[in-house]
XYZ file of C-alpha atoms in Angstrom:
708
model
C 148.306 123.465 159.609
C 145.492 122.137 157.421
C 146.067 121.642 153.733
C 144.589 124.424 151.605
C 141.987 123.207 149.120
C 142.404 124.191 145.532
C 139.415 125.942 144.013
C 137.284 123.863 141.666
C 138.381 120.419 142.899
C 135.342 119.585 145.051
C 131.685 120.345 145.427
C 129.494 121.664 142.616
C 132.499 122.968 140.658
C 133.728 119.379 140.257
C 130.412 118.128 138.872
C 130.209 120.712 136.082
C 132.539 121.713 133.291
C 132.325 124.572 130.849
C 132.077 124.202 127.094
C 135.577 125.599 126.557
C 137.045 123.051 128.942
C 135.136 120.272 127.180
C 136.518 121.358 123.791
C 140.083 121.369 125.119
C 139.637 117.935 126.661
C 138.074 116.367 123.563
C 140.365 118.266 121.144
C 137.664 118.879 118.537
C 136.111 121.977 117.036
C 132.884 123.576 118.227
C 130.732 122.354 115.249
C 131.960 118.790 115.748
C 131.278 119.060 119.477
C 127.714 120.152 118.756
C 127.197 117.254 116.350
C 128.604 114.780 118.842
C 126.363 116.057 121.642
C 123.276 115.799 119.413
C 124.169 112.251 118.378
C 124.818 111.109 121.943
C 121.877 112.967 123.503
C 123.977 115.210 125.779
C 122.601 118.673 126.497
C 123.775 121.677 128.523
C 122.858 121.761 132.202
C 121.886 124.682 134.383
C 123.568 124.654 137.818
C 121.875 126.126 140.853
C 124.610 128.690 141.346
C 126.783 129.689 138.395
C 129.062 131.636 140.698
C 130.029 128.548 142.691
C 130.469 126.399 139.602
C 132.527 128.883 137.580
C 136.268 128.361 137.912
C 137.196 131.826 136.651
C 136.306 135.391 137.459
C 134.252 135.690 134.281
C 130.948 133.781 134.709
C 130.420 131.158 132.038
C 127.084 130.620 130.382
C 127.138 126.986 129.175
C 127.864 124.063 131.489
C 127.893 120.285 131.035
C 128.133 117.416 133.449
C 131.722 116.298 133.901
C 130.640 112.650 133.677
C 129.025 113.295 130.293
C 132.254 114.745 128.898
C 134.240 111.808 130.260
C 131.736 109.501 128.592
C 132.409 111.220 125.259
C 136.139 110.547 125.533
C 135.561 106.906 124.525
C 133.306 107.650 121.547
C 134.533 106.134 118.225
C 133.145 109.112 116.319
C 135.960 111.287 117.713
C 138.420 109.484 115.465
C 136.101 110.004 112.470
C 135.901 113.725 113.192
C 139.678 114.004 113.403
C 140.032 112.127 110.114
C 137.613 114.565 108.518
C 139.671 117.499 109.780
C 142.904 116.082 108.402
C 141.222 115.315 105.055
C 139.864 118.849 104.872
C 143.386 120.203 105.389
C 144.782 118.004 102.613
C 142.055 119.089 100.210
C 142.572 122.765 101.023
C 146.318 122.416 100.392
C 145.680 120.689 97.058
C 143.310 123.443 96.015
C 145.861 126.023 97.112
C 148.377 124.416 94.730
C 145.679 124.463 92.005
C 145.520 120.662 91.963
C 141.815 120.200 91.437
C 142.078 116.629 90.213
C 144.143 115.719 93.260
C 141.552 117.248 95.564
C 138.774 115.282 93.853
C 140.816 112.102 94.134
C 141.436 112.673 97.836
C 137.758 113.267 98.502
C 136.754 110.163 96.527
C 139.321 107.790 98.012
C 139.687 109.109 101.528
C 136.139 110.246 102.144
C 135.072 109.523 105.721
C 131.627 107.982 106.120
C 129.982 108.264 109.516
C 127.609 105.522 110.695
C 125.331 105.992 113.684
C 124.169 102.399 114.123
C 126.046 101.844 117.364
C 124.676 105.083 118.813
C 121.092 103.998 118.060
C 121.702 100.725 119.889
C 123.263 102.519 122.842
C 120.546 105.138 123.268
C 117.632 102.744 122.707
C 118.302 99.335 124.294
C 114.743 98.155 123.543
C 112.365 98.768 120.671
C 109.808 100.421 122.938
C 112.415 103.016 123.949
C 112.865 103.939 120.291
C 109.091 104.266 119.803
C 108.820 106.597 122.780
C 111.345 108.960 121.193
C 109.775 108.838 117.721
C 107.515 111.919 118.008
C 110.179 114.549 117.331
C 111.841 112.373 114.704
C 108.676 112.050 112.625
C 107.854 115.754 112.913
C 111.346 116.740 111.764
C 111.460 114.270 108.868
C 107.991 115.213 107.601
C 109.077 118.857 107.722
C 112.217 118.256 105.661
C 110.251 116.083 103.238
C 108.179 119.156 102.301
C 111.059 121.654 102.004
C 112.425 122.816 98.640
C 115.989 121.882 97.760
C 118.517 124.644 98.509
C 122.229 124.826 99.196
C 121.486 124.170 102.890
C 119.003 121.341 102.239
C 120.385 118.993 99.548
C 117.988 117.011 97.341
C 119.346 113.690 98.639
C 118.261 114.550 102.169
C 114.761 115.523 100.995
C 114.402 112.323 98.943
C 115.530 110.176 101.862
C 113.068 111.854 104.240
C 110.240 111.374 101.744
C 111.051 107.701 101.282
C 111.232 106.963 105.014
C 108.021 108.816 105.844
C 106.097 107.108 103.039
C 107.335 103.729 104.255
C 106.122 104.554 107.750
C 102.717 105.599 106.384
C 102.514 102.318 104.459
C 102.953 100.398 107.700
C 100.150 102.388 109.353
C 97.901 101.685 106.360
C 98.730 97.989 106.413
C 98.126 97.517 110.160
C 95.354 100.139 110.623
C 97.112 101.575 113.683
C 96.312 105.218 112.974
C 93.938 106.464 115.658
C 93.295 110.222 115.495
C 94.075 113.316 113.445
C 93.477 117.032 113.801
C 93.641 119.992 111.426
C 95.402 122.930 113.085
C 96.987 126.188 111.985
C 100.485 124.679 112.137
C 99.610 121.600 110.113
C 97.957 118.206 110.495
C 98.470 116.266 113.712
C 98.418 112.462 113.591
C 98.382 109.916 116.397
C 99.142 106.228 116.020
C 99.427 103.411 118.547
C 102.399 101.092 118.002
C 103.149 98.333 120.507
C 101.080 100.107 123.136
C 102.864 103.448 122.668
C 100.961 106.523 121.494
C 103.003 108.446 118.911
C 101.965 111.992 117.984
C 103.587 113.966 115.162
C 102.934 117.041 113.040
C 102.894 117.209 109.239
C 102.992 120.697 107.638
C 100.591 121.688 104.908
C 101.904 121.429 101.369
C 102.414 125.088 100.686
C 105.454 126.691 99.137
C 107.980 126.762 101.972
C 110.333 129.712 102.204
C 113.412 129.116 104.295
C 114.613 132.172 106.178
C 118.159 133.179 106.933
C 117.627 133.080 110.714
C 117.416 129.269 110.749
C 120.599 127.316 111.469
C 120.270 124.417 109.044
C 123.540 122.879 110.238
C 121.983 122.054 113.608
C 118.726 120.874 112.009
C 120.679 118.825 109.463
C 122.490 117.053 112.297
C 119.160 116.120 113.865
C 117.872 114.920 110.488
C 120.961 112.740 110.039
C 120.312 111.086 113.389
C 116.533 110.782 112.920
C 116.838 109.175 109.490
C 118.994 106.429 110.992
C 116.515 105.984 113.843
C 113.482 105.757 111.544
C 115.309 103.277 109.307
C 115.795 100.976 112.296
C 112.166 101.421 113.378
C 110.762 100.768 109.911
C 112.872 97.620 109.554
C 111.597 96.272 112.871
C 107.973 97.172 112.067
C 108.029 95.603 108.609
C 109.736 92.394 109.657
C 107.390 92.110 112.637
C 104.392 91.607 110.321
C 106.200 89.439 107.806
C 107.051 92.024 105.136
C 110.286 92.593 103.249
C 112.116 95.820 104.046
C 112.749 98.047 102.197
C 109.644 97.811 99.966
C 109.976 97.986 96.209
C 109.843 101.476 94.745
C 108.776 102.290 91.209
C 110.974 105.207 90.149
C 108.765 106.212 87.204
C 105.624 106.332 89.340
C 107.461 108.321 91.986
C 108.623 110.894 89.447
C 105.060 111.302 88.176
C 103.745 111.965 91.699
C 102.294 108.589 92.694
C 103.667 108.872 96.284
C 102.009 106.039 98.249
C 101.090 104.108 95.113
C 104.727 104.008 93.996
C 105.584 101.399 96.664
C 104.881 97.676 96.426
C 104.865 95.672 99.644
C 105.846 92.006 99.528
C 105.938 89.231 102.088
C 108.998 87.328 103.214
C 107.672 84.022 101.836
C 107.585 83.057 98.187
C 104.515 84.175 96.299
C 103.456 86.508 99.102
C 103.832 89.686 97.081
C 100.951 92.097 97.539
C 100.522 95.711 96.534
C 99.285 98.430 98.825
C 96.124 98.793 96.779
C 94.859 95.549 98.301
C 95.128 97.104 101.759
C 94.818 93.777 103.633
C 96.419 93.058 106.991
C 98.755 90.137 107.524
C 96.150 88.056 109.343
C 98.451 85.160 110.156
C 100.997 87.374 111.913
C 98.250 89.093 113.885
C 96.672 85.789 114.892
C 100.036 84.462 116.092
C 100.681 87.635 118.100
C 97.220 87.491 119.643
C 97.627 83.819 120.522
C 100.960 84.561 122.206
C 99.364 87.380 124.195
C 96.508 85.090 125.281
C 98.995 82.486 126.451
C 100.847 85.065 128.539
C 97.605 86.266 130.084
C 96.485 82.712 130.860
C 99.853 81.746 132.374
C 99.200 82.980 135.986
C 95.858 81.148 136.103
C 97.428 77.928 134.827
C 100.204 78.157 137.408
C 97.624 78.597 140.153
C 95.667 75.543 138.973
C 98.813 73.401 138.858
C 99.704 74.491 142.383
C 96.269 73.478 143.603
C 96.501 70.091 141.894
C 100.020 69.387 143.211
C 99.209 70.381 146.813
C 98.733 67.168 148.893
C 95.546 66.843 150.909
C 95.215 65.287 154.387
C 93.463 62.211 152.971
C 96.336 61.537 150.608
C 98.821 61.915 153.477
C 97.029 59.207 155.459
C 97.293 56.780 152.532
C 101.080 57.126 152.204
C 101.788 54.342 154.711
C 103.477 56.628 157.312
C 103.716 55.423 160.888
C 100.833 56.638 163.005
C 103.063 57.250 166.013
C 105.554 59.365 164.090
C 105.001 63.151 164.287
C 103.398 64.681 161.273
C 106.022 66.510 159.243
C 104.042 67.364 156.125
C 103.360 71.065 155.651
C 100.807 72.611 153.353
C 100.932 76.067 151.857
C 98.203 78.495 152.689
C 95.757 78.911 149.853
C 94.690 82.531 149.373
C 91.504 82.691 147.375
C 90.155 85.923 145.937
C 86.852 87.006 147.334
C 86.411 89.181 144.283
C 87.391 87.372 141.050
C 88.262 90.706 139.417
C 90.329 92.021 142.319
C 93.838 91.530 140.904
C 92.957 91.218 137.243
C 94.704 93.725 135.005
C 92.460 94.706 132.140
C 94.466 94.518 128.930
C 93.644 96.839 126.016
C 91.849 95.117 123.199
C 94.043 95.991 120.252
C 92.214 93.576 117.982
C 88.900 95.361 118.476
C 90.488 98.751 117.745
C 92.106 97.444 114.571
C 88.868 95.885 113.365
C 86.907 99.076 114.027
C 89.490 101.192 112.194
C 89.627 98.770 109.281
C 85.840 98.809 108.794
C 85.106 102.543 109.037
C 85.351 103.436 105.322
C 85.623 99.885 103.956
C 82.301 99.689 102.043
C 82.772 103.018 100.238
C 84.317 104.084 96.961
C 85.523 107.641 97.476
C 86.602 110.148 94.860
C 88.800 113.141 95.759
C 88.213 116.322 93.821
C 91.266 118.139 92.569
C 90.872 121.061 95.013
C 91.146 118.800 98.064
C 94.463 117.788 99.716
C 95.006 114.407 98.064
C 97.847 112.881 100.074
C 96.450 113.340 103.622
C 92.983 112.213 102.543
C 94.362 109.179 100.713
C 96.501 108.241 103.713
C 93.668 108.572 106.254
C 91.050 106.837 104.105
C 93.314 103.860 103.390
C 94.421 103.662 107.021
C 90.759 103.358 108.048
C 89.802 100.658 105.611
C 88.913 102.344 102.339
C 90.373 100.239 99.524
C 88.937 102.247 96.622
C 90.183 105.860 96.499
C 90.154 107.746 93.204
C 91.202 111.178 92.046
C 91.605 113.195 88.882
C 94.430 111.650 86.854
C 94.451 114.459 84.294
C 97.068 116.231 86.409
C 99.526 113.398 85.814
C 99.181 111.667 89.199
C 98.848 107.889 88.676
C 97.586 105.306 91.134
C 93.913 106.306 91.264
C 91.339 103.557 91.596
C 88.746 105.237 89.374
C 87.841 108.465 87.616
C 85.173 111.013 88.427
C 82.665 109.497 85.980
C 82.796 106.023 87.517
C 79.355 104.765 88.525
C 80.795 102.837 91.532
C 81.640 106.034 93.438
C 79.560 106.383 96.603
C 81.142 109.513 98.148
C 82.887 112.486 96.598
C 84.935 114.882 98.727
C 84.771 118.467 97.469
C 85.954 121.785 98.840
C 83.964 124.268 96.777
C 80.617 126.124 97.064
C 77.304 124.341 96.800
C 76.970 122.263 93.631
C 73.612 122.380 91.807
C 71.736 119.335 90.652
C 71.919 118.544 86.935
C 69.217 119.991 84.706
C 67.156 117.641 82.491
C 69.019 117.189 79.187
C 67.449 117.706 75.795
C 65.639 114.878 74.065
C 67.613 115.244 70.883
C 70.789 114.229 72.704
C 69.382 110.831 73.528
C 67.678 111.761 76.791
C 63.961 112.009 77.382
C 62.168 114.949 78.998
C 62.213 113.370 82.459
C 66.034 113.254 82.449
C 66.246 109.472 81.969
C 68.663 108.019 79.476
C 67.300 106.140 76.503
C 68.368 102.561 75.932
C 70.524 103.522 72.993
C 72.685 106.035 74.897
C 75.904 104.965 76.567
C 76.701 105.996 80.184
C 80.140 107.268 79.148
C 78.490 109.594 76.618
C 76.222 111.022 79.285
C 79.193 111.448 81.667
C 81.125 113.287 78.973
C 78.206 115.650 78.433
C 77.768 116.285 82.172
C 79.575 119.448 83.368
C 82.136 119.072 86.142
C 80.437 121.557 88.486
C 77.149 119.645 88.705
C 76.260 116.890 91.157
C 75.887 113.283 90.108
C 72.603 111.747 91.334
C 73.039 108.967 93.875
C 76.418 110.214 95.105
C 77.077 111.693 98.566
C 79.003 114.989 98.500
C 80.873 116.009 101.648
C 83.621 118.397 102.646
C 87.051 117.131 103.804
C 86.311 117.818 107.477
C 83.822 114.925 107.410
C 86.718 112.471 107.168
C 88.590 113.906 110.152
C 85.527 114.225 112.388
C 84.460 110.673 111.554
C 87.787 109.092 112.497
C 88.048 111.134 115.707
C 84.520 110.167 116.751
C 85.065 106.530 115.784
C 81.876 106.499 113.719
C 80.561 108.039 110.528
C 79.125 111.521 110.987
C 75.987 112.827 109.340
C 76.820 113.727 105.759
C 74.203 116.503 105.544
C 76.126 118.542 108.146
C 79.174 118.541 105.852
C 77.445 119.161 102.529
C 79.111 121.564 100.053
C 78.393 125.164 101.017
C 77.070 124.237 104.491
C 78.342 125.842 107.702
C 80.581 123.185 109.202
C 80.418 122.115 112.849
C 83.380 123.145 115.020
C 86.467 121.016 114.443
C 87.693 120.233 117.959
C 90.967 118.682 119.042
C 90.490 115.028 120.047
C 93.189 115.331 122.730
C 91.706 118.269 124.664
C 89.163 117.115 127.209
C 86.789 119.609 128.796
C 87.518 120.198 132.490
C 85.004 120.859 135.198
C 83.851 124.464 135.107
C 85.429 125.162 131.710
C 83.501 125.880 128.539
C 82.574 122.777 126.549
C 81.429 123.511 122.978
C 79.978 120.014 122.608
C 77.367 120.487 125.346
C 74.271 122.722 125.131
C 74.268 125.998 127.006
C 71.555 124.854 129.410
C 73.912 122.240 130.913
C 76.792 124.695 131.407
C 75.127 127.907 132.530
C 75.230 128.902 136.158
C 72.069 129.627 138.100
C 70.400 132.793 136.797
C 73.013 133.353 134.061
C 70.493 132.870 131.250
C 67.969 135.233 132.910
C 70.593 137.938 133.345
C 71.679 137.557 129.745
C 68.048 137.770 128.616
C 67.546 140.912 130.673
C 70.699 142.485 129.239
C 69.557 141.662 125.703
C 66.147 143.191 126.386
C 67.786 146.330 127.759
C 69.945 146.535 124.645
C 66.892 146.152 122.452
C 65.139 148.892 124.416
C 68.125 151.187 123.969
C 68.143 150.419 120.246
C 64.424 151.221 120.047
C 64.997 154.554 121.795
C 67.818 155.329 119.395
C 65.632 154.370 116.409
C 62.825 156.540 117.733
C 65.218 159.452 118.172
C 66.540 158.860 114.664
C 62.971 158.890 113.300
C 62.316 162.183 115.041
C 65.576 163.578 113.653
C 64.565 162.521 110.150
C 61.343 164.528 110.597
C 63.357 167.641 111.470
C 63.351 167.470 115.290
C 66.331 167.807 117.601
C 67.760 164.868 119.592
C 69.082 166.844 122.574
C 68.227 165.137 125.848
C 67.742 161.731 124.205
C 71.351 160.965 123.303
C 74.570 162.077 124.904
C 77.210 164.111 123.128
C 79.357 161.097 122.221
C 76.402 159.025 121.055
C 75.105 161.971 119.040
C 78.459 162.353 117.309
C 78.547 158.615 116.490
C 75.038 158.779 115.120
C 75.946 161.848 113.074
C 78.941 159.986 111.576
C 76.733 157.028 110.669
C 74.221 159.273 108.953
C 76.973 161.042 107.023
C 78.311 157.647 105.894
C 74.816 156.788 104.675
C 74.699 159.932 102.539
C 72.716 162.226 104.882
C 74.340 165.509 105.805
C 72.808 165.849 109.280
C 74.027 167.896 112.218
C 72.567 166.702 115.504
C 71.945 169.326 118.155
C 71.387 172.348 115.798
C 68.336 174.531 115.410
C 65.107 173.171 113.939
C 65.465 175.113 110.702
C 69.053 173.969 110.184
C 68.193 170.316 110.881
C 65.184 170.510 108.564
C 67.234 172.047 105.748
C 70.031 169.476 106.132
C 67.624 166.520 106.246
C 65.832 167.787 103.117
C 69.166 168.235 101.330
C 70.297 164.752 102.391
C 67.036 163.214 101.216
C 67.349 164.947 97.853
C 70.860 163.541 97.402
C 69.633 160.078 98.400
C 66.880 160.312 95.785
C 69.535 160.973 93.172
C 71.520 157.891 94.364
C 68.651 155.414 94.242
C 65.371 156.759 95.420
C 66.047 156.643 99.193
C 63.047 157.646 101.265
C 63.193 158.126 105.015
C 59.467 157.488 105.305
C 59.967 153.820 104.391
C 62.371 153.242 107.313
C 60.015 155.069 109.639
C 57.135 152.888 108.501
C 59.192 149.697 109.012
C 60.288 150.755 112.514
C 56.762 151.708 113.533
C 55.381 148.451 112.115
C 57.884 146.348 114.043
C 57.149 148.298 117.227
C 53.420 147.788 116.782
C 53.958 144.063 116.177
C 55.947 143.697 119.401
C 53.361 145.628 121.340
C 50.576 143.463 119.928
C 52.493 140.301 120.863
C 52.959 141.573 124.419
C 49.226 142.339 124.682
C 48.307 138.829 123.506
C 50.699 137.238 126.026
C 49.350 139.381 128.840
C 45.783 138.550 127.897
C 46.620 134.820 127.910
C 47.946 135.142 131.462
C 45.007 137.189 132.647
C 46.963 140.417 133.106
C 46.319 143.898 131.918
C 48.213 145.105 128.850
C 51.586 146.593 129.761
C 51.791 144.777 133.087
C 53.480 141.627 131.762
C 56.740 143.330 130.866
C 56.897 145.043 134.233
C 56.169 141.769 136.011
C 59.010 140.030 134.183
C 61.360 142.830 135.037
C 60.363 142.777 138.689
C 60.787 138.998 138.891
C 64.180 139.245 137.240
C 65.341 141.921 139.641
C 64.065 139.911 142.603
C 65.958 136.828 141.473
C 69.093 138.881 140.926
C 68.932 140.398 144.416
C 68.321 136.953 145.948
C 71.360 135.483 144.200
C 73.465 138.489 145.200
C 72.432 137.970 148.813
C 73.345 134.267 148.692
C 76.719 135.054 147.118
C 77.404 137.670 149.770
C 76.571 135.249 152.576
C 78.759 132.548 151.031
C 81.622 135.032 150.701
C 81.282 136.044 154.351
C 81.313 132.390 155.431
C 84.432 131.793 153.340
C 86.186 134.780 154.889
C 85.389 133.475 158.373
C 86.870 130.101 157.495
C 89.967 131.715 156.037
C 90.674 133.315 159.405
C 91.214 129.840 160.879
C 93.719 128.811 158.180
C 97.496 129.130 158.493
C 99.048 131.815 156.354
C 100.618 129.351 153.908
C 97.371 127.517 153.241
C 95.440 130.774 153.076
C 97.725 132.091 150.327
C 97.353 128.838 148.421
C 93.582 129.012 148.781
C 93.528 132.574 147.467
C 95.528 131.536 144.413
C 93.085 128.709 143.758
C 90.122 131.056 144.061
C 91.760 133.551 141.704
C 92.535 130.927 139.057
C 89.005 129.514 139.281
C 87.544 132.998 138.902
C 89.674 133.608 135.807
C 88.532 130.297 134.337
C 84.862 131.026 135.083
C 85.162 134.497 133.580
C 86.617 133.130 130.349
C 83.982 130.404 130.159
C 81.218 132.970 130.731
C 82.540 135.117 127.879
C 82.549 132.150 125.523
C 79.025 131.196 126.561
C 77.900 134.774 125.973
C 79.335 134.747 122.452
C 77.637 131.459 121.707
C 74.358 132.741 123.125
C 74.463 135.766 120.825
C 75.216 133.600 117.811
C 72.371 131.218 118.589
C 69.922 134.053 119.266
C 70.919 135.688 115.965
C 70.313 132.419 114.115
C 66.919 132.100 115.818
C 65.903 135.594 114.745
C 67.003 134.959 111.171
C 65.061 131.699 110.999
C 61.999 133.371 112.523
C 62.056 136.043 109.828
């Protein structure tokens, strides 16, 4: 008789274990188990069949790999957690005996400090592995750096997150490795390239954050504890890699006054190499050494090939070696494989030096002033990361570290986020200024700056909105400043990471390059039909204002809508009544309108008739230029449009029939897949057509406004 297998000892049930079983095996509490799993990077797993995996009649909901739990059995943090539990029991007993001093002494002397250094080294064997996992860490730390201090978020945690994030930003400024940024609803996205790895993180806007009660800050605090250790390791490696001392010096007084980036002072590892961030220079020697090492590695395969060619003996050299002529030839030569194409096996390496130089020279020649209504920290960070060494702001708010004030004559650009600023008016001559607005020789520039109001432009200075900075860095070149002038309608701010796909709507291209065949003509015909309907409605409204009835021109629903509009305008009109009633109501409405401001229906009638006559005259002139009789041109256009529409409909119908015939030859599986592809493409085309229609209406509206 075969041995009966015990349930749960083989198969899928052996590979998984429940959370309750893991807690019993590790002998720790559930909060400690969660912390340990977050530190070690162990997450719940979803088996294919929970029924087969479950070892009890009640189906469990959370499963882990059995190997992961066995791996946790050897973790040194388990002993730390048990020590914390025993210390908590001792403190609770001391407090129960009303021994407060004893409890404080126990916590001070026996406090257990947890270090995660060994876990960082285990999870990230190489530095590149740590950089690949830095996206979530930066997003979390920047979030906590902007939170207010509460009982769940202690001030020490916030201060540590702020210090680490500012140190990371200093490295990006020093090396010019920031590449792109995007303003979104959630916050500001940044992308940097470190050691060939693209790192993308999100920084929230600096609004007043309100923490809700539905957020478990214990779990988030555990992640923050791990991420702060990770970013400390990364910052140390980044700083020492370019020859800087880590951590950088921090001026506590400047930090308390809101200096932020300017509160840090970077210094080199050698003597006398101290340099503040205001200089903004890159460590050229370290970069040159790194580039030279990279060039040597790239040139190594070629050098090896040349040495092999030189060391390979030729047949002439073999004859001169004095070997016996009768002896068999034993020398062998390796086959030489030469590349027909010299670029066949060449791996093109990214030119990091060129990217750094381009980023460092984008805003380098400018002196930029930030108005007080603009977001200072993100603009200062981006401008310095892209080469601007002279950034000033209003220091009257108690924020030190500015390069210059608003009245400095060296300012070339000023970033404002307010309505259009007027030019200054010519000052009076008695204040030391002549009638042409030029300063006399005896008047100081500081006196004129003090007399100049703050809401007036300074001549010779370029005023732009903050979006100009972001669009310039994403495009890799300076954008036209007139498009971003104060009060101007800004161009669309598009994400630099979303690339337009084939068939999708691309806002950067003109409509003529995206429209399908006949789409513009159909849209023009629809707009003309809408205009004709509006003209008929205006004509009916004119007749109603003269006391006539609109029955037969408008439907019941349209008549009710028109009646509501007229009532909103102050006219008590009932559409569809008798002539006498309509006439009385129109007269009464006109009398009330006269009391409100002198409204006269005849003026609107005259304007409508004048516009109609102007359009008719334009159509007659166009018909005469083409040699057609008046009134025939519009009909000819309509006929041509209908003919083109019918032709395209016929071609689409024939193409659809051909597709259906081909689908009959497909297997069922491929036919279903093809139908899904056609459906998804149709949905995409429909959405793109809607967006193009909206853009077409906006552009046509702008054209009409400019024509008027």
